[in-house]
């Protein structure tokens, strides 16, 4: 049972206080107003979570694609406490502090190519926002002021701040906030399961086709107006779309030919989620910019980063030049110290090697679910997978909006929670269940996840 009291310091039941005062993110609050209890998570250890009622859950989403090294790491708490006792806060506005210096050097050393400059933020959205602003400012400095537009992929999620939301390719999450920042354009994503039929059996041809759509969009808008292309190594929204063979090789060629920056948004994919510390290394390309967050600290303290090519820094190093952008808490000393301790765990416990060795076993466990009629596709990489649900395996027929609502929110989300598995049932594209557990798990947990999913998905199939 949890040692946490069931009431707030004012004596209110915590779930009731959450219902009455806490505005939760991306949350439908109506069920709580109707009497449903707000789930309150009070403790985590390894890949396990406990709620305020003492129930145990398997964390199949690493919090939110974040807790790479698992919950309950006291060394990360100790690193935070030690740094806070020494220097609790100081900004990076014309000054530096050891924690940010040490982490910037470490990230620059690990990043590919000449990505040697690290600009700290506090989140992935802020990192994407910063990268777009950097691209605009860079091209103004080098005499190409018309280059300000960006290209991203359909259904891709790149954050919630106004610029990042403009780059996001999910109409449903944008509608309430329009008009957004102008100049963002969409191209097809790399969902091979929904690829044009004539390309499904030839992955290399699909990769070339998808990359060429990016070049086509740049040329249609005018290469002299496009500053950057934003892509995730494995696209999250829509259910984990890995790149087809040759995709990034061709995309790098296109960006070089048209003088457009290639931004690898690794907010989710970096720090072992796909394998290497930076997922672009898994797929053999060197971007001009990496944006990252989440697993940088394993979520123990908020921190994001933009890691940029040295050539992008050059125009800002001359007399009187400045990149007029920043955040109060970007590179916070406590967060930076936690990130250093987190990366120490990666090295000491060989988590990159662990993911590479165990990813095929995780995939194999999930692919056993393909014997269920409701499961159409299992896709992803590393410890990052999506399971697409269908009405008909043979035809790949998907669900309409009302059916998806009933399936995901009416049944799957509560049923998975009741089964003790925290993961994501999502329909920002076609309906999927997403999994991204802490990187410390292995075959016993893979089998556990598969069995819990099998039970719930079997019941879901009966309800169709």
Coordinates of C-alpha atoms in Angstrom, one line a residue:
X1 CA 0.0 0.0 0.0
X2 CA 1.1 3.6 -0.6
X3 CA 2.5 5.5 2.4
X4 CA 1.1 8.7 0.9
X5 CA -1.9 10.2 2.8
X6 CA -5.2 10.0 0.9
X7 CA -5.9 13.6 1.7
X8 CA -4.4 17.0 0.8
X9 CA -2.8 19.2 3.5
X10 CA -6.3 20.9 3.7
X11 CA -7.9 17.6 4.5
X12 CA -9.6 17.1 1.1
X13 CA -9.7 13.7 -0.6
X14 CA -7.0 13.9 -3.2
X15 CA -9.1 12.6 -6.1
X16 CA -11.8 15.1 -5.2
X17 CA -9.2 17.9 -5.0
X18 CA -7.9 16.9 -8.5
X19 CA -11.4 17.0 -9.9
X20 CA -12.1 20.4 -8.4
X21 CA -8.8 22.2 -8.9
X22 CA -6.3 20.4 -11.2
X23 CA -6.6 21.2 -15.0
X24 CA -5.0 18.1 -16.5
X25 CA -3.4 18.1 -19.9
X26 CA -5.2 16.6 -22.9
X27 CA -7.9 15.4 -20.6
X28 CA -11.6 15.0 -20.9
X29 CA -12.9 16.2 -17.5
X30 CA -16.6 15.3 -17.9
X31 CA -16.3 11.8 -16.6
X32 CA -14.8 13.1 -13.3
X33 CA -17.6 15.6 -12.9
X34 CA -20.0 12.7 -13.4
X35 CA -18.4 10.8 -10.5
X36 CA -15.5 8.9 -12.0
X37 CA -12.5 8.9 -9.7
X38 CA -9.4 10.7 -10.9
X39 CA -6.5 8.2 -11.0
X40 CA -3.7 9.3 -8.7
X41 CA -0.3 7.8 -9.2
X42 CA 1.8 8.0 -6.1
X43 CA 4.9 5.8 -6.6
X44 CA 7.1 4.1 -9.2
X45 CA 9.9 1.6 -9.1
X46 CA 11.6 0.2 -12.1
X47 CA 8.8 -0.5 -14.7
X48 CA 6.0 -0.6 -12.0
X49 CA 3.6 2.1 -10.8
X50 CA 1.3 2.3 -7.8
X51 CA -1.9 4.4 -7.4
X52 CA -3.3 5.9 -4.3
X53 CA -5.5 2.8 -3.7
X54 CA -2.4 0.5 -3.7
X55 CA -3.0 -1.0 -7.1
X56 CA 0.0 -2.0 -9.1
X57 CA 0.5 -1.3 -12.9
X58 CA 3.1 -2.1 -15.5
X59 CA 4.3 1.1 -17.1
X60 CA 4.1 0.3 -20.8
X61 CA 4.7 4.0 -21.8
X62 CA 7.6 5.0 -19.6
X63 CA 5.4 7.8 -18.2
X64 CA 5.2 9.5 -21.6
X65 CA 8.0 8.0 -23.7
X66 CA 10.3 9.5 -21.0
X67 CA 11.4 7.3 -18.0
X68 CA 14.2 5.5 -19.8
X69 CA 16.1 4.3 -16.8
X70 CA 12.9 3.3 -14.8
X71 CA 11.3 4.8 -11.8
X72 CA 12.7 5.1 -8.3
X73 CA 16.3 5.9 -9.2
X74 CA 17.6 7.4 -6.0
X75 CA 20.9 8.5 -7.6
X76 CA 19.0 10.9 -9.8
X77 CA 17.2 12.4 -6.8
X78 CA 20.6 12.7 -5.0
X79 CA 22.1 14.4 -8.0
X80 CA 19.3 16.9 -8.0
X81 CA 19.6 17.5 -4.3
X82 CA 23.4 18.0 -4.4
X83 CA 23.1 20.5 -7.3
X84 CA 20.3 22.4 -5.6
X85 CA 22.3 22.7 -2.4
X86 CA 25.3 24.1 -4.4
X87 CA 23.6 26.3 -7.0
X88 CA 19.8 26.0 -7.2
X89 CA 19.3 28.3 -10.1
X90 CA 21.1 30.7 -12.5
X91 CA 20.2 31.6 -16.1
X92 CA 22.3 31.1 -19.2
X93 CA 21.8 34.7 -20.3
X94 CA 25.4 35.9 -20.8
X95 CA 26.6 33.6 -18.0
X96 CA 27.3 29.9 -17.7
X97 CA 27.4 27.4 -14.9
X98 CA 29.3 24.1 -14.6
X99 CA 26.2 21.8 -14.9
X100 CA 25.2 23.2 -18.3
X101 CA 28.8 23.4 -19.5
X102 CA 29.5 19.8 -18.7
X103 CA 26.2 18.5 -20.2
X104 CA 26.6 20.6 -23.4
X105 CA 30.1 19.1 -23.9
X106 CA 28.8 15.6 -23.3
X107 CA 25.9 15.9 -25.8
X108 CA 28.1 17.5 -28.4
X109 CA 30.6 14.6 -28.1
X110 CA 27.8 12.1 -28.5
X111 CA 26.0 13.8 -31.4
X112 CA 26.9 13.0 -35.0
X113 CA 28.8 15.1 -37.5
X114 CA 29.6 18.7 -36.5
X115 CA 26.5 19.1 -34.2
X116 CA 28.6 20.8 -31.6
X117 CA 26.4 23.6 -30.3
X118 CA 23.8 23.0 -27.6
X119 CA 21.0 25.4 -26.8
X120 CA 19.0 24.3 -23.8
X121 CA 15.2 24.5 -23.4
X122 CA 12.8 22.9 -20.8
X123 CA 10.7 20.7 -23.2
X124 CA 10.5 19.2 -26.6
X125 CA 7.9 21.7 -27.8
X126 CA 10.3 24.5 -26.8
X127 CA 13.1 22.7 -28.6
X128 CA 11.1 22.5 -31.8
X129 CA 10.0 26.2 -31.4
X130 CA 13.7 27.1 -31.0
X131 CA 14.8 25.1 -34.0
X132 CA 12.3 26.9 -36.3
X133 CA 13.4 30.3 -34.9
X134 CA 17.0 29.4 -35.4
X135 CA 16.4 28.3 -39.0
X136 CA 14.7 31.7 -39.8
X137 CA 17.4 33.7 -38.1
X138 CA 20.2 31.8 -39.6
X139 CA 19.0 32.3 -43.2
X140 CA 18.5 36.0 -42.5
X141 CA 22.1 36.2 -41.3
X142 CA 23.5 34.5 -44.4
X143 CA 21.6 36.7 -46.9
X144 CA 18.6 34.4 -47.7
X145 CA 15.9 36.2 -45.7
X146 CA 13.0 34.7 -47.8
X147 CA 13.7 31.2 -46.4
X148 CA 11.2 30.9 -43.5
X149 CA 8.8 28.0 -44.3
X150 CA 8.9 24.5 -42.9
X151 CA 7.8 21.1 -44.2
X152 CA 6.7 18.3 -41.9
X153 CA 4.7 15.1 -42.2
X154 CA 1.0 14.2 -42.0
X155 CA -0.2 13.2 -38.6
X156 CA 3.2 14.0 -37.1
X157 CA 3.2 15.6 -33.6
X158 CA 5.9 18.2 -32.8
X159 CA 4.5 20.0 -29.8
X160 CA 2.0 22.4 -28.5
X161 CA 3.6 25.9 -28.5
X162 CA 2.3 28.0 -31.4
X163 CA 5.2 27.4 -33.7
X164 CA 5.6 23.7 -32.8
X165 CA 1.9 23.3 -33.2
X166 CA 2.0 24.8 -36.7
X167 CA 4.6 22.2 -37.6
X168 CA 2.4 19.4 -36.1
X169 CA 0.4 17.6 -38.7
X170 CA -2.7 16.6 -36.7
X171 CA -5.7 18.9 -37.6
X172 CA -7.7 17.9 -34.5
X173 CA -5.2 19.3 -32.0
X174 CA -4.8 22.5 -34.0
X175 CA -8.3 23.7 -34.7
X176 CA -9.0 25.5 -31.4
X177 CA -5.8 27.6 -31.7
X178 CA -5.9 28.7 -35.3
X179 CA -4.7 30.9 -36.9
X180 CA -1.3 29.5 -36.2
X181 CA 2.1 30.6 -37.4
X182 CA 2.0 30.7 -41.2
X183 CA 4.5 28.9 -43.4
X184 CA 4.1 25.2 -42.4
X185 CA 3.3 22.6 -45.0
X186 CA 2.6 18.9 -44.9
X187 CA 3.8 15.9 -46.9
X188 CA 3.0 12.1 -46.7
X189 CA 4.4 10.2 -43.8
X190 CA 6.2 6.8 -43.8
X191 CA 3.2 4.5 -42.8
X192 CA 4.1 1.5 -44.9
X193 CA 0.9 -0.3 -43.8
X194 CA -1.2 2.4 -45.5
X195 CA 1.2 3.0 -48.4
X196 CA -0.1 3.0 -52.0
X197 CA -0.7 -0.6 -52.9
X198 CA 1.9 -0.7 -55.7
X199 CA 4.6 0.3 -53.2
X200 CA 3.7 -1.9 -50.2
X201 CA 5.8 -4.9 -51.3
X202 CA 8.9 -2.9 -52.2
X203 CA 10.1 -1.0 -49.1
X204 CA 13.0 0.8 -51.0
X205 CA 10.5 2.1 -53.6
X206 CA 8.2 3.4 -50.9
X207 CA 11.1 5.1 -49.2
X208 CA 12.1 6.9 -52.3
X209 CA 8.5 7.8 -53.1
X210 CA 8.0 9.3 -49.6
X211 CA 11.2 11.2 -49.6
X212 CA 10.6 12.6 -53.0
X213 CA 7.3 14.0 -51.8
X214 CA 9.3 16.2 -49.5
X215 CA 11.5 17.5 -52.4
X216 CA 8.3 18.0 -54.4
X217 CA 6.8 20.2 -51.7
X218 CA 9.9 22.3 -51.3
X219 CA 10.1 22.9 -55.0
X220 CA 6.4 23.7 -55.2
X221 CA 6.7 26.3 -52.4
X222 CA 10.0 27.5 -53.9
X223 CA 13.3 26.4 -52.4
X224 CA 14.2 30.1 -51.8
X225 CA 11.3 30.2 -49.3
X226 CA 11.8 26.9 -47.3
X227 CA 14.1 26.9 -44.3
X228 CA 13.7 23.5 -42.8
X229 CA 12.2 20.0 -42.8
X230 CA 11.2 18.6 -39.5
X231 CA 11.0 14.8 -39.2
X232 CA 11.1 12.2 -36.3
X233 CA 13.3 9.2 -36.9
X234 CA 10.3 7.0 -36.0
X235 CA 7.1 9.0 -36.3
X236 CA 5.1 8.8 -33.0
X237 CA 1.6 10.0 -33.8
X238 CA -0.3 7.5 -35.9
X239 CA 1.4 4.6 -34.3
X240 CA 5.2 4.4 -34.7
X241 CA 6.1 4.7 -38.4
X242 CA 9.7 3.7 -39.0
X243 CA 11.5 5.0 -42.0
X244 CA 11.6 2.7 -45.1
X245 CA 15.0 1.7 -46.5
X246 CA 16.8 4.6 -48.2
X247 CA 14.3 7.3 -46.9
X248 CA 16.7 9.3 -44.9
X249 CA 19.6 8.9 -47.4
X250 CA 17.3 10.5 -50.1
X251 CA 16.0 13.1 -47.7
X252 CA 19.5 14.2 -46.8
X253 CA 20.3 14.5 -50.6
X254 CA 17.2 16.6 -51.1
X255 CA 18.0 19.0 -48.3
X256 CA 21.6 19.4 -49.4
X257 CA 20.5 20.0 -53.1
X258 CA 17.9 22.7 -52.1
X259 CA 19.8 24.3 -49.2
X260 CA 17.2 23.3 -46.6
X261 CA 18.0 22.4 -43.0
X262 CA 17.2 18.8 -41.9
X263 CA 15.8 18.8 -38.3
X264 CA 15.7 15.5 -36.6
X265 CA 13.0 15.8 -33.9
X266 CA 14.1 13.2 -31.4
X267 CA 12.0 14.4 -28.5
X268 CA 10.8 10.8 -28.1
X269 CA 13.4 8.8 -30.1
X270 CA 16.6 9.9 -28.5
X271 CA 18.4 8.4 -25.5
X272 CA 17.9 4.7 -26.3
X273 CA 14.3 4.7 -27.2
X274 CA 15.1 3.3 -30.7
X275 CA 18.6 2.1 -29.8
X276 CA 21.5 4.6 -29.9
X277 CA 21.6 7.8 -27.8
X278 CA 20.6 9.6 -30.9
X279 CA 18.2 7.8 -33.3
X280 CA 19.6 9.4 -36.4
X281 CA 22.6 7.1 -35.8
X282 CA 20.3 4.1 -35.9
X283 CA 19.2 5.1 -39.4
X284 CA 22.5 6.4 -40.7
X285 CA 21.9 10.1 -41.4
X286 CA 23.4 13.3 -40.0
X287 CA 20.9 16.1 -39.6
X288 CA 21.7 19.8 -39.3
X289 CA 19.8 20.0 -36.0
X290 CA 18.6 17.6 -33.4
X291 CA 15.8 18.5 -31.0
X292 CA 15.4 16.4 -27.9
X293 CA 14.0 16.3 -24.3
X294 CA 12.1 13.6 -22.4
X295 CA 14.7 10.8 -22.0
X296 CA 17.6 13.3 -21.5
X297 CA 16.7 13.3 -17.8
X298 CA 14.4 10.2 -17.9
X299 CA 11.8 12.7 -16.7
X300 CA 13.3 13.3 -13.3
X301 CA 13.7 17.0 -14.1
X302 CA 12.4 19.0 -17.1
X303 CA 15.0 19.7 -19.8
X304 CA 15.2 19.9 -23.6
X305 CA 17.9 20.8 -26.0
X306 CA 18.6 21.9 -29.6
X307 CA 21.9 20.5 -30.8
X308 CA 23.0 22.4 -33.9
X309 CA 25.6 22.2 -36.5
X310 CA 28.6 24.5 -35.9
X311 CA 27.9 26.3 -39.2
X312 CA 24.5 27.4 -37.9
X313 CA 26.2 29.0 -34.9
X314 CA 28.8 30.8 -37.1
X315 CA 26.6 33.8 -38.1
X316 CA 25.9 34.6 -34.4
X317 CA 29.5 34.7 -33.1
X318 CA 30.5 38.0 -34.7
X319 CA 30.7 41.4 -32.9
X320 CA 27.2 42.6 -32.0
X321 CA 25.5 39.4 -33.1
X322 CA 23.0 37.6 -30.9
X323 CA 20.4 34.9 -31.2
X324 CA 17.6 36.9 -29.4
X325 CA 15.9 33.9 -27.9
X326 CA 15.9 32.1 -24.5
X327 CA 14.0 30.6 -21.6
X328 CA 14.3 31.4 -17.9
X329 CA 14.7 27.7 -17.0
X330 CA 16.6 26.5 -20.1
X331 CA 19.6 24.5 -18.9
X332 CA 18.5 24.7 -15.3
X333 CA 21.5 23.6 -13.2
X334 CA 19.4 21.0 -11.3
X335 CA 18.0 19.5 -14.5
X336 CA 21.5 19.5 -16.2
X337 CA 22.9 17.7 -13.2
X338 CA 20.2 15.1 -13.3
X339 CA 20.8 14.6 -17.1
X340 CA 24.5 14.0 -16.4
X341 CA 23.6 11.4 -13.7
X342 CA 21.0 9.8 -16.1
X343 CA 23.6 9.5 -18.9
X344 CA 26.0 7.9 -16.3
X345 CA 23.4 5.2 -15.7
X346 CA 23.1 4.6 -19.5
X347 CA 26.9 4.0 -19.7
X348 CA 27.2 2.0 -16.5
X349 CA 24.3 -0.3 -17.2
X350 CA 24.9 -0.6 -21.0
X351 CA 21.3 0.4 -21.8
X352 CA 22.0 1.1 -25.5
X353 CA 23.4 -2.4 -25.9
X354 CA 20.5 -3.8 -23.8
X355 CA 17.9 -2.2 -26.2
X356 CA 19.7 -3.5 -29.3
X357 CA 19.9 -7.0 -27.9
X358 CA 16.3 -7.1 -26.6
X359 CA 14.4 -5.1 -29.3
X360 CA 13.9 -8.2 -31.5
X361 CA 12.5 -10.1 -28.5
X362 CA 10.1 -7.3 -27.7
X363 CA 9.0 -7.2 -31.4
X364 CA 8.5 -11.0 -31.5
X365 CA 6.4 -10.9 -28.3
X366 CA 4.1 -8.2 -29.8
X367 CA 3.9 -9.9 -33.2
X368 CA 2.3 -12.9 -31.5
X369 CA -0.8 -10.7 -31.3
X370 CA -1.1 -10.8 -35.1
X371 CA -3.1 -14.0 -34.6
X372 CA -6.0 -11.8 -33.3
X373 CA -8.4 -10.7 -36.0
X374 CA -8.5 -7.1 -34.6
X375 CA -4.7 -6.7 -34.9
X376 CA -3.7 -5.4 -38.4
X377 CA -0.1 -4.3 -38.0
X378 CA 2.8 -4.3 -35.4
X379 CA 5.4 -1.7 -36.2
X380 CA 8.2 0.3 -34.6
X381 CA 11.8 0.0 -33.6
X382 CA 13.8 -0.5 -30.4
X383 CA 11.5 -0.2 -27.4
X384 CA 8.9 1.8 -29.3
X385 CA 6.0 0.1 -31.0
X386 CA 2.5 0.7 -32.3
X387 CA -0.2 -2.0 -32.8
X388 CA -2.8 -0.9 -35.4
X389 CA -6.3 -2.2 -34.9
X390 CA -8.6 -3.0 -37.8
X391 CA -12.1 -4.2 -38.6
X392 CA -10.8 -6.7 -41.2
X393 CA -7.2 -8.0 -41.4
X394 CA -7.5 -9.1 -45.1
X395 CA -8.7 -5.7 -46.4
X396 CA -7.1 -3.5 -43.8
X397 CA -10.4 -1.8 -43.3
X398 CA -10.3 0.6 -40.4
X399 CA -12.9 2.0 -38.0
X400 CA -15.0 5.1 -38.6
X401 CA -14.9 7.9 -36.1
X402 CA -17.8 6.7 -34.0
X403 CA -16.5 3.2 -33.9
X404 CA -13.0 4.4 -32.9
X405 CA -14.5 6.4 -30.1
X406 CA -16.4 3.4 -28.7
X407 CA -13.4 1.1 -29.2
X408 CA -10.6 3.3 -27.7
X409 CA -12.3 5.4 -25.1
X410 CA -15.4 3.4 -24.4
X411 CA -13.5 0.1 -24.0
X412 CA -9.8 -0.1 -24.5
X413 CA -8.5 2.7 -22.3
X414 CA -10.4 1.6 -19.2
X415 CA -9.9 -2.1 -19.9
X416 CA -6.1 -1.8 -20.3
X417 CA -6.0 0.2 -17.1
X418 CA -8.1 -2.4 -15.3
X419 CA -5.7 -5.1 -16.6
X420 CA -2.9 -3.3 -14.9
X421 CA -1.2 -2.0 -18.1
X422 CA -0.5 1.7 -18.6
X423 CA -0.1 2.4 -22.3
X424 CA -1.8 4.6 -24.9
X425 CA -4.8 3.8 -27.0
X426 CA -4.7 6.5 -29.7
X427 CA -6.6 7.6 -32.8
X428 CA -4.8 10.6 -34.1
X429 CA -4.4 8.5 -37.2
X430 CA -6.0 5.1 -37.5
X431 CA -6.6 3.4 -34.1
X432 CA -3.5 2.1 -32.4
X433 CA -2.2 0.9 -29.1
X434 CA 1.3 2.3 -28.4
X435 CA 4.0 0.9 -26.2
X436 CA 7.3 2.5 -25.1
X437 CA 8.3 0.9 -21.7
X438 CA 11.3 1.8 -19.6
X439 CA 14.5 0.6 -21.2
X440 CA 15.4 -1.6 -18.3
X441 CA 12.8 -4.3 -18.9
X442 CA 13.4 -7.6 -20.6
X443 CA 11.8 -10.8 -21.8
X444 CA 9.6 -11.5 -18.7
X445 CA 8.0 -8.1 -19.0
X446 CA 7.6 -8.5 -22.8
X447 CA 5.6 -11.6 -22.2
X448 CA 3.6 -9.9 -19.4
X449 CA 2.7 -7.0 -21.7
X450 CA 1.7 -9.4 -24.5
X451 CA -0.5 -11.4 -22.2
X452 CA -2.3 -8.4 -20.8
X453 CA -2.8 -7.0 -24.3
X454 CA -4.0 -10.3 -25.6
X455 CA -6.7 -10.6 -22.9
X456 CA -8.0 -7.0 -23.6
X457 CA -7.8 -7.2 -27.4
X458 CA -9.5 -10.6 -27.5
X459 CA -12.4 -9.1 -25.5
X460 CA -12.4 -6.0 -27.8
X461 CA -12.7 -8.3 -30.8
X462 CA -15.7 -10.0 -29.4
X463 CA -17.4 -6.6 -28.9
X464 CA -17.1 -5.5 -32.6

